[in-house]
Amino acid sequence: MQGIAGEKQVARILNMLDPNEYILMNDLYLPKEDGKTTQIDHVLIGPQGIYVIETKNYKGWITGSEHKQTWTQTNYKRKDKFYNPIWQNSGHIKALQAAIGDSLYDVPVHSIIVFGRQAELKFTQTFKNATVINSPQLLSHIKSVESLNTYTLPYFKRQKLNHILSRYIPKDRKAQKRQSKLHVENLKNDKSTRDHKISKNICPRCGSHLVIRKGKNGKFKGCSSFPKCRFTA
């Protein structure tokens, strides 16, 4: 429920944009190459291209880097790991570009990771492939892209994108619940397969052998194909 609340908050913010210029779509389920689906929180189509927005409604300190598989949420003395949302959104973008097809391949895609107000972003490095911000900064960031970008996506192309992507939004609440349940089941199966491969010292990302490495926080399993594959467990 916490994640849904965060998505609704971001949707309310995005709805403040001019509807004559921007088209907002929430909760899309796009097909992946393996026949399963990937769920995108928000897709915003505007004059500067497409914004693919992943919402994270976490509290506390958020730390991590662009090339690290997991990030950390620190809330008082408790630390929890979660999958790198930049990598997660990269998968979303790949599925979206496949759905759009070659006719609109040149449309710019902007990756945005949005945390709620109660998250303190404690990053020590800048990000090259995504923007990571708190929700109050979202509109100003979009406006900054608008002011700095010389590219303009024509209105008819925005409508064409809307027509293509709308088919991936469940038509009613019943269909949405059914699709969400199937998506969650697929995620659980993926995690089970991933954990099994790790137990056999097989990298679930590239299939290479996992080896024991030493880091500043102790020993961990890492892919033997590093730096080509940066998987860690």
Tab-separated table of N, CA and C in Angstrom, residues 86-226:
chain	number	residue	atom	x	y	z
A	86	ILE	N	17.727	2.574	-10.928
A	86	ILE	CA	18.184	3.007	-12.253
A	86	ILE	C	18.239	1.809	-13.187
A	87	TRP	N	18.744	0.678	-12.692
A	87	TRP	CA	18.754	-0.554	-13.488
A	87	TRP	C	17.321	-0.996	-13.767
A	88	GLN	N	16.481	-0.893	-12.759
A	88	GLN	CA	15.079	-1.290	-12.915
A	88	GLN	C	14.417	-0.462	-14.013
A	89	ASN	N	14.643	0.847	-13.978
A	89	ASN	CA	14.024	1.712	-14.972
A	89	ASN	C	14.635	1.518	-16.355
A	90	SER	N	15.884	1.098	-16.403
A	90	SER	CA	16.511	0.791	-17.682
A	90	SER	C	15.780	-0.358	-18.373
A	91	GLY	N	15.356	-1.353	-17.577
A	91	GLY	CA	14.564	-2.453	-18.123
A	91	GLY	C	13.210	-1.974	-18.617
A	92	HIS	N	12.615	-1.032	-17.882
A	92	HIS	CA	11.344	-0.453	-18.308
A	92	HIS	C	11.489	0.250	-19.657
A	93	ILE	N	12.555	1.016	-19.784
A	93	ILE	CA	12.787	1.777	-21.008
A	93	ILE	C	13.013	0.847	-22.200
A	94	LYS	N	13.729	-0.232	-21.968
A	94	LYS	CA	13.968	-1.205	-23.034
A	94	LYS	C	12.651	-1.794	-23.529
A	95	ALA	N	11.763	-2.147	-22.602
A	95	ALA	CA	10.460	-2.699	-22.977
A	95	ALA	C	9.610	-1.648	-23.683
A	96	LEU	N	9.685	-0.405	-23.223
A	96	LEU	CA	8.913	0.668	-23.848
A	96	LEU	C	9.377	0.928	-25.275
A	97	GLN	N	10.688	0.949	-25.476
A	97	GLN	CA	11.216	1.188	-26.822
A	97	GLN	C	10.841	0.057	-27.772
A	98	ALA	N	10.788	-1.181	-27.252
A	98	ALA	CA	10.365	-2.308	-28.083
A	98	ALA	C	8.894	-2.170	-28.475
A	99	ALA	N	8.083	-1.662	-27.525
A	99	ALA	CA	6.657	-1.489	-27.796
A	99	ALA	C	6.412	-0.372	-28.803
A	100	ILE	N	7.230	0.666	-28.740
A	100	ILE	CA	7.063	1.805	-29.650
A	100	ILE	C	7.427	1.426	-31.082
A	101	GLY	N	8.520	0.678	-31.236
A	101	GLY	CA	8.928	0.253	-32.567
A	101	GLY	C	9.861	1.231	-33.252
A	102	ASP	N	10.303	0.869	-34.424
A	102	ASP	CA	11.326	1.630	-35.143
A	102	ASP	C	10.838	2.989	-35.651
A	103	SER	N	9.547	3.135	-35.833
A	103	SER	CA	9.042	4.380	-36.429
A	103	SER	C	9.265	5.592	-35.535
A	104	LEU	N	9.434	5.355	-34.241
A	104	LEU	CA	9.652	6.448	-33.297
A	104	LEU	C	10.934	6.229	-32.499
A	105	TYR	N	11.911	5.580	-33.125
A	105	TYR	CA	13.138	5.209	-32.419
A	105	TYR	C	13.949	6.417	-31.967
A	106	ASP	N	13.767	7.567	-32.635
A	106	ASP	CA	14.595	8.730	-32.351
A	106	ASP	C	14.026	9.634	-31.259
A	107	VAL	N	12.921	9.248	-30.639
A	107	VAL	CA	12.322	10.071	-29.587
A	107	VAL	C	13.169	9.968	-28.311
A	108	PRO	N	13.619	11.090	-27.746
A	108	PRO	CA	14.412	11.042	-26.512
A	108	PRO	C	13.623	10.447	-25.349
A	109	VAL	N	14.302	9.646	-24.530
A	109	VAL	CA	13.675	9.056	-23.350
A	109	VAL	C	14.453	9.502	-22.122
A	110	HIS	N	13.753	10.081	-21.153
A	110	HIS	CA	14.364	10.591	-19.929
A	110	HIS	C	13.991	9.667	-18.764
A	111	SER	N	14.998	9.134	-18.089
A	111	SER	CA	14.766	8.245	-16.951
A	111	SER	C	14.798	9.060	-15.656
A	112	ILE	N	13.715	8.958	-14.872
A	112	ILE	CA	13.625	9.691	-13.604
A	112	ILE	C	13.230	8.734	-12.483
A	113	ILE	N	13.979	8.788	-11.387
A	113	ILE	CA	13.655	8.030	-10.180
A	113	ILE	C	13.189	9.044	-9.137
A	114	VAL	N	11.977	8.858	-8.616
A	114	VAL	CA	11.409	9.826	-7.683
A	114	VAL	C	11.186	9.189	-6.314
A	115	PHE	N	11.846	9.755	-5.306
A	115	PHE	CA	11.616	9.353	-3.920
A	115	PHE	C	10.683	10.359	-3.252
A	116	GLY	N	10.025	9.932	-2.178
A	116	GLY	CA	9.103	10.810	-1.468
A	116	GLY	C	9.821	11.851	-0.635
A	117	ARG	N	9.035	12.693	0.010
A	117	ARG	CA	9.574	13.783	0.818
A	117	ARG	C	10.393	13.288	2.003
A	118	GLN	N	10.059	12.102	2.526
A	118	GLN	CA	10.705	11.617	3.754
A	118	GLN	C	12.006	10.863	3.497
A	119	ALA	N	12.440	10.843	2.249
A	119	ALA	CA	13.722	10.200	1.920
A	119	ALA	C	14.810	11.261	1.821
A	120	GLU	N	15.960	10.987	2.441
A	120	GLU	CA	17.128	11.859	2.324
A	120	GLU	C	18.117	11.183	1.376
A	121	LEU	N	18.354	11.802	0.240
A	121	LEU	CA	19.209	11.210	-0.783
A	121	LEU	C	20.659	11.537	-0.483
A	122	LYS	N	21.427	10.511	-0.128
A	122	LYS	CA	22.808	10.693	0.318
A	122	LYS	C	23.767	10.088	-0.710
A	123	PHE	N	23.758	10.620	-1.902
A	123	PHE	CA	24.608	10.083	-2.951
A	123	PHE	C	25.916	10.869	-3.028
A	124	THR	N	26.999	10.159	-3.274
A	124	THR	CA	28.322	10.793	-3.353
A	124	THR	C	28.788	10.966	-4.793
A	125	GLN	N	28.063	10.374	-5.728
A	125	GLN	CA	28.424	10.477	-7.137
A	125	GLN	C	27.224	10.939	-7.951
A	126	THR	N	27.491	11.601	-9.062
A	126	THR	CA	26.410	12.014	-9.952
A	126	THR	C	25.993	10.838	-10.832
A	127	PHE	N	24.800	10.922	-11.395
A	127	PHE	CA	24.271	9.867	-12.244
A	127	PHE	C	24.296	10.317	-13.692
A	128	LYS	N	24.702	9.420	-14.581
A	128	LYS	CA	24.788	9.739	-16.004
A	128	LYS	C	23.542	9.315	-16.779
A	129	ASN	N	22.911	8.230	-16.351
A	129	ASN	CA	21.821	7.641	-17.145
A	129	ASN	C	20.435	7.862	-16.565
A	130	ALA	N	20.342	8.642	-15.502
A	130	ALA	CA	19.039	8.899	-14.887
A	130	ALA	C	19.136	10.116	-13.982
A	131	THR	N	17.982	10.666	-13.647
A	131	THR	CA	17.879	11.727	-12.654
A	131	THR	C	17.198	11.154	-11.426
A	132	VAL	N	17.799	11.352	-10.247
A	132	VAL	CA	17.248	10.826	-9.002
A	132	VAL	C	16.930	12.012	-8.095
A	133	ILE	N	15.657	12.179	-7.754
A	133	ILE	CA	15.204	13.366	-7.028
A	133	ILE	C	14.107	13.010	-6.026
A	134	ASN	N	13.779	13.985	-5.175
A	134	ASN	CA	12.593	13.885	-4.322
A	134	ASN	C	11.384	14.441	-5.069
A	135	SER	N	10.205	14.017	-4.666
A	135	SER	CA	8.987	14.401	-5.387
A	135	SER	C	8.773	15.915	-5.504
A	136	PRO	N	9.113	16.753	-4.496
A	136	PRO	CA	8.909	18.196	-4.670
A	136	PRO	C	9.751	18.807	-5.790
A	137	GLN	N	10.781	18.106	-6.234
A	137	GLN	CA	11.650	18.616	-7.295
A	137	GLN	C	11.198	18.200	-8.694
A	138	LEU	N	10.169	17.371	-8.781
A	138	LEU	CA	9.823	16.748	-10.053
A	138	LEU	C	9.415	17.770	-11.119
A	139	LEU	N	8.505	18.653	-10.792
A	139	LEU	CA	8.035	19.620	-11.792
A	139	LEU	C	9.151	20.563	-12.228
A	140	SER	N	9.966	21.009	-11.283
A	140	SER	CA	11.047	21.923	-11.645
A	140	SER	C	12.075	21.231	-12.529
A	141	HIS	N	12.286	19.934	-12.299
A	141	HIS	CA	13.222	19.198	-13.162
A	141	HIS	C	12.676	19.113	-14.586
A	142	ILE	N	11.403	18.792	-14.715
A	142	ILE	CA	10.800	18.707	-16.055
A	142	ILE	C	10.865	20.067	-16.753
A	143	LYS	N	10.620	21.128	-16.010
A	143	LYS	CA	10.698	22.472	-16.581
A	143	LYS	C	12.126	22.816	-17.005
A	144	SER	N	13.120	22.316	-16.246
A	144	SER	CA	14.517	22.575	-16.617
A	144	SER	C	14.887	21.844	-17.895
A	145	VAL	N	14.376	20.623	-18.064
A	145	VAL	CA	14.587	19.888	-19.317
A	145	VAL	C	13.940	20.655	-20.465
A	146	GLU	N	12.758	21.185	-20.196
A	146	GLU	CA	12.022	21.952	-21.201
A	146	GLU	C	12.805	23.185	-21.651
A	147	SER	N	13.458	23.851	-20.703
A	147	SER	CA	14.172	25.090	-21.025
A	147	SER	C	15.523	24.840	-21.689
A	148	LEU	N	16.142	23.686	-21.396
A	148	LEU	CA	17.488	23.414	-21.908
A	148	LEU	C	17.494	22.601	-23.204
A	149	ASN	N	16.393	21.904	-23.466
A	149	ASN	CA	16.354	20.980	-24.598
A	149	ASN	C	15.905	21.693	-25.875
A	150	THR	N	16.668	21.529	-26.922
A	150	THR	CA	16.309	22.137	-28.206
A	150	THR	C	15.412	21.225	-29.042
A	151	TYR	N	15.283	19.953	-28.616
A	151	TYR	CA	14.436	19.007	-29.354
A	151	TYR	C	12.963	19.292	-29.056
A	152	THR	N	12.124	19.181	-30.061
A	152	THR	CA	10.678	19.305	-29.866
A	152	THR	C	9.982	18.121	-30.523
A	153	LEU	N	9.207	17.394	-29.732
A	153	LEU	CA	8.437	16.260	-30.237
A	153	LEU	C	7.108	16.791	-30.770
A	154	PRO	N	6.869	16.664	-32.059
A	154	PRO	CA	5.637	17.214	-32.645
A	154	PRO	C	4.376	16.654	-31.987
A	155	TYR	N	3.329	17.445	-32.021
A	155	TYR	CA	2.069	17.063	-31.388
A	155	TYR	C	1.526	15.755	-31.944
A	156	PHE	N	1.615	15.566	-33.261
A	156	PHE	CA	1.047	14.344	-33.857
A	156	PHE	C	1.811	13.099	-33.415
A	157	LYS	N	3.115	13.262	-33.154
A	157	LYS	CA	3.897	12.125	-32.664
A	157	LYS	C	3.535	11.818	-31.209
A	158	ARG	N	3.241	12.853	-30.436
A	158	ARG	CA	2.805	12.631	-29.056
A	158	ARG	C	1.500	11.842	-29.038
A	159	GLN	N	0.606	12.177	-29.949
A	159	GLN	CA	-0.668	11.463	-30.036
A	159	GLN	C	-0.471	10.028	-30.513
A	160	LYS	N	0.479	9.831	-31.418
A	160	LYS	CA	0.770	8.484	-31.899
A	160	LYS	C	1.329	7.621	-30.767
A	161	LEU	N	2.227	8.186	-29.962
A	161	LEU	CA	2.769	7.470	-28.810
A	161	LEU	C	1.665	7.134	-27.813
A	162	ASN	N	0.775	8.072	-27.593
A	162	ASN	CA	-0.350	7.842	-26.694
A	162	ASN	C	-1.201	6.676	-27.192
A	163	HIS	N	-1.449	6.635	-28.487
A	163	HIS	CA	-2.253	5.558	-29.085
A	163	HIS	C	-1.559	4.200	-28.923
A	164	ILE	N	-0.236	4.162	-29.137
A	164	ILE	CA	0.508	2.908	-29.040
A	164	ILE	C	0.548	2.396	-27.601
A	165	LEU	N	0.840	3.292	-26.654
A	165	LEU	CA	1.087	2.865	-25.278
A	165	LEU	C	-0.189	2.677	-24.460
A	166	SER	N	-1.275	3.303	-24.864
A	166	SER	CA	-2.530	3.182	-24.113
A	166	SER	C	-3.033	1.747	-24.052
A	167	ARG	N	-2.660	0.948	-25.044
A	167	ARG	CA	-3.126	-0.444	-25.064
A	167	ARG	C	-2.531	-1.266	-23.916
A	168	TYR	N	-1.481	-0.736	-23.276
A	168	TYR	CA	-0.819	-1.472	-22.192
A	168	TYR	C	-1.298	-1.036	-20.812
A	169	ILE	N	-2.359	-0.228	-20.782
A	169	ILE	CA	-2.976	0.170	-19.520
A	169	ILE	C	-4.249	-0.651	-19.331
A	170	PRO	N	-4.397	-1.370	-18.216
A	170	PRO	CA	-5.639	-2.137	-17.996
A	170	PRO	C	-6.866	-1.245	-18.116
A	171	LYS	N	-7.915	-1.759	-18.755
A	171	LYS	CA	-9.090	-0.953	-19.099
A	171	LYS	C	-9.989	-0.633	-17.918
A	172	ASP	N	-9.992	-1.488	-16.914
A	172	ASP	CA	-10.834	-1.235	-15.746
A	172	ASP	C	-10.165	-1.795	-14.502
A	173	ARG	N	-10.769	-1.550	-13.353
A	173	ARG	CA	-10.174	-1.963	-12.082
A	173	ARG	C	-10.007	-3.484	-11.985
A	174	LYS	N	-10.986	-4.222	-12.504
A	174	LYS	CA	-10.909	-5.682	-12.464
A	174	LYS	C	-9.732	-6.186	-13.290
A	175	ALA	N	-9.563	-5.631	-14.478
A	175	ALA	CA	-8.451	-6.016	-15.346
A	175	ALA	C	-7.114	-5.614	-14.726
A	176	GLN	N	-7.105	-4.456	-14.044
A	176	GLN	CA	-5.883	-3.989	-13.400
A	176	GLN	C	-5.474	-4.930	-12.272
A	177	LYS	N	-6.432	-5.362	-11.470
A	177	LYS	CA	-6.138	-6.275	-10.363
A	177	LYS	C	-5.652	-7.620	-10.893
A	178	ARG	N	-6.259	-8.105	-11.960
A	178	ARG	CA	-5.858	-9.376	-12.555
A	178	ARG	C	-4.428	-9.290	-13.104
A	179	GLN	N	-4.122	-8.184	-13.800
A	179	GLN	CA	-2.800	-8.002	-14.372
A	179	GLN	C	-1.753	-7.827	-13.280
A	180	SER	N	-2.097	-7.093	-12.234
A	180	SER	CA	-1.178	-6.873	-11.120
A	180	SER	C	-0.851	-8.184	-10.406
A	181	LYS	N	-1.868	-9.022	-10.205
A	181	LYS	CA	-1.658	-10.316	-9.545
A	181	LYS	C	-0.728	-11.196	-10.368
A	182	LEU	N	-0.949	-11.251	-11.679
A	182	LEU	CA	-0.096	-12.052	-12.556
A	182	LEU	C	1.331	-11.522	-12.548
A	183	HIS	N	1.468	-10.206	-12.557
A	183	HIS	CA	2.790	-9.578	-12.547
A	183	HIS	C	3.545	-9.940	-11.267
A	184	VAL	N	2.868	-9.879	-10.124
A	184	VAL	CA	3.501	-10.206	-8.834
A	184	VAL	C	3.918	-11.667	-8.800
A	185	GLU	N	3.080	-12.552	-9.323
A	185	GLU	CA	3.418	-13.977	-9.363
A	185	GLU	C	4.669	-14.211	-10.209
A	186	ASN	N	4.769	-13.518	-11.333
A	186	ASN	CA	5.952	-13.641	-12.190
A	186	ASN	C	7.205	-13.150	-11.480
A	187	LEU	N	7.067	-12.058	-10.702
A	187	LEU	CA	8.206	-11.532	-9.954
A	187	LEU	C	8.680	-12.543	-8.910
A	188	LYS	N	7.727	-13.192	-8.241
A	188	LYS	CA	8.087	-14.202	-7.233
A	188	LYS	C	8.802	-15.376	-7.886
A	189	ASN	N	8.313	-15.813	-9.051
A	189	ASN	CA	8.964	-16.914	-9.764
A	189	ASN	C	10.370	-16.527	-10.217
A	190	ASP	N	10.509	-15.270	-10.675
A	190	ASP	CA	11.824	-14.783	-11.098
A	190	ASP	C	12.799	-14.786	-9.931
A	191	LYS	N	12.320	-14.385	-8.740
A	191	LYS	CA	13.180	-14.349	-7.558
A	191	LYS	C	13.599	-15.757	-7.150
A	192	SER	N	12.663	-16.708	-7.252
A	192	SER	CA	12.977	-18.095	-6.911
A	192	SER	C	14.053	-18.645	-7.843
A	193	THR	N	13.912	-18.353	-9.145
A	193	THR	CA	14.910	-18.798	-10.127
A	193	THR	C	16.251	-18.136	-9.872
A	194	ARG	N	16.222	-16.857	-9.572
A	194	ARG	CA	17.448	-16.099	-9.287
A	194	ARG	C	18.172	-16.677	-8.071
A	195	ASP	N	17.416	-16.924	-6.978
A	195	ASP	CA	18.021	-17.454	-5.755
A	195	ASP	C	18.612	-18.841	-5.982
A	196	HIS	N	17.938	-19.652	-6.798
A	196	HIS	CA	18.444	-20.998	-7.089
A	196	HIS	C	19.776	-20.924	-7.840
A	197	LYS	N	19.867	-20.034	-8.820
A	197	LYS	CA	21.114	-19.884	-9.580
A	197	LYS	C	22.246	-19.411	-8.678
A	198	ILE	N	21.951	-18.466	-7.788
A	198	ILE	CA	22.980	-17.964	-6.876
A	198	ILE	C	23.477	-19.080	-5.969
A	199	SER	N	22.556	-19.940	-5.498
A	199	SER	CA	22.953	-21.055	-4.627
A	199	SER	C	23.871	-22.038	-5.349
A	200	LYS	N	23.762	-22.068	-6.697
A	200	LYS	CA	24.607	-22.936	-7.509
A	200	LYS	C	25.836	-22.191	-8.044
A	201	ASN	N	26.054	-20.966	-7.525
A	201	ASN	CA	27.170	-20.113	-7.950
A	201	ASN	C	27.132	-19.795	-9.448
A	202	ILE	N	25.917	-19.558	-9.946
A	202	ILE	CA	25.724	-19.152	-11.339
A	202	ILE	C	25.176	-17.719	-11.344
A	203	CYS	N	25.778	-16.862	-12.117
A	203	CYS	CA	25.310	-15.482	-12.208
A	203	CYS	C	23.944	-15.462	-12.898
A	204	PRO	N	22.892	-14.967	-12.218
A	204	PRO	CA	21.558	-14.949	-12.832
A	204	PRO	C	21.426	-13.930	-13.957
A	205	ARG	N	22.409	-13.051	-14.096
A	205	ARG	CA	22.325	-12.035	-15.138
A	205	ARG	C	22.960	-12.498	-16.436
A	206	CYS	N	24.177	-13.081	-16.363
A	206	CYS	CA	24.878	-13.437	-17.603
A	206	CYS	C	25.224	-14.917	-17.709
A	207	GLY	N	25.037	-15.678	-16.619
A	207	GLY	CA	25.312	-17.113	-16.653
A	207	GLY	C	26.733	-17.507	-16.320
A	208	SER	N	27.594	-16.523	-16.057
A	208	SER	CA	28.980	-16.823	-15.694
A	208	SER	C	29.051	-17.375	-14.273
A	209	HIS	N	30.242	-17.829	-13.885
A	209	HIS	CA	30.444	-18.387	-12.552
A	209	HIS	C	30.541	-17.264	-11.523
A	210	LEU	N	29.960	-17.485	-10.329
A	210	LEU	CA	30.101	-16.531	-9.237
A	210	LEU	C	31.309	-16.898	-8.383
A	211	VAL	N	32.056	-15.890	-7.970
A	211	VAL	CA	33.253	-16.103	-7.149
A	211	VAL	C	33.137	-15.272	-5.877
A	212	ILE	N	33.880	-15.686	-4.871
A	212	ILE	CA	33.901	-14.947	-3.604
A	212	ILE	C	34.888	-13.791	-3.718
A	213	ARG	N	34.412	-12.601	-3.397
A	213	ARG	CA	35.270	-11.416	-3.402
A	213	ARG	C	35.254	-10.771	-2.024
A	214	LYS	N	36.221	-9.889	-1.793
A	214	LYS	CA	36.307	-9.168	-0.525
A	214	LYS	C	36.069	-7.686	-0.772
A	215	GLY	N	35.211	-7.095	0.052
A	215	GLY	CA	34.937	-5.671	-0.031
A	215	GLY	C	35.097	-5.032	1.329
A	216	LYS	N	34.855	-3.730	1.398
A	216	LYS	CA	35.038	-3.016	2.669
A	216	LYS	C	34.034	-3.466	3.736
A	217	ASN	N	32.929	-4.077	3.289
A	217	ASN	CA	31.923	-4.576	4.234
A	217	ASN	C	31.992	-6.091	4.426
A	218	GLY	N	33.068	-6.723	3.936
A	218	GLY	CA	33.220	-8.160	4.099
A	218	GLY	C	33.166	-8.915	2.779
A	219	LYS	N	32.976	-10.229	2.855
A	219	LYS	CA	32.968	-11.064	1.668
A	219	LYS	C	31.588	-11.039	0.990
A	220	PHE	N	31.596	-11.207	-0.318
A	220	PHE	CA	30.361	-11.275	-1.076
A	220	PHE	C	30.609	-12.067	-2.351
A	221	LYS	N	29.517	-12.509	-2.990
A	221	LYS	CA	29.626	-13.205	-4.269
A	221	LYS	C	29.546	-12.184	-5.403
A	222	GLY	N	30.450	-12.317	-6.352
A	222	GLY	CA	30.446	-11.433	-7.500
A	222	GLY	C	30.647	-12.215	-8.782
A	223	CYS	N	30.209	-11.652	-9.891
A	223	CYS	CA	30.328	-12.321	-11.180
A	223	CYS	C	31.786	-12.371	-11.626
A	224	SER	N	32.195	-13.514	-12.131
A	224	SER	CA	33.576	-13.677	-12.608
A	224	SER	C	33.831	-12.889	-13.887
A	225	SER	N	32.772	-12.394	-14.517
A	225	SER	CA	32.915	-11.611	-15.750
A	225	SER	C	33.052	-10.109	-15.488
A	226	PHE	N	33.219	-9.733	-14.210
A	226	PHE	CA	33.428	-8.327	-13.889
A	226	PHE	C	34.660	-7.802	-14.638
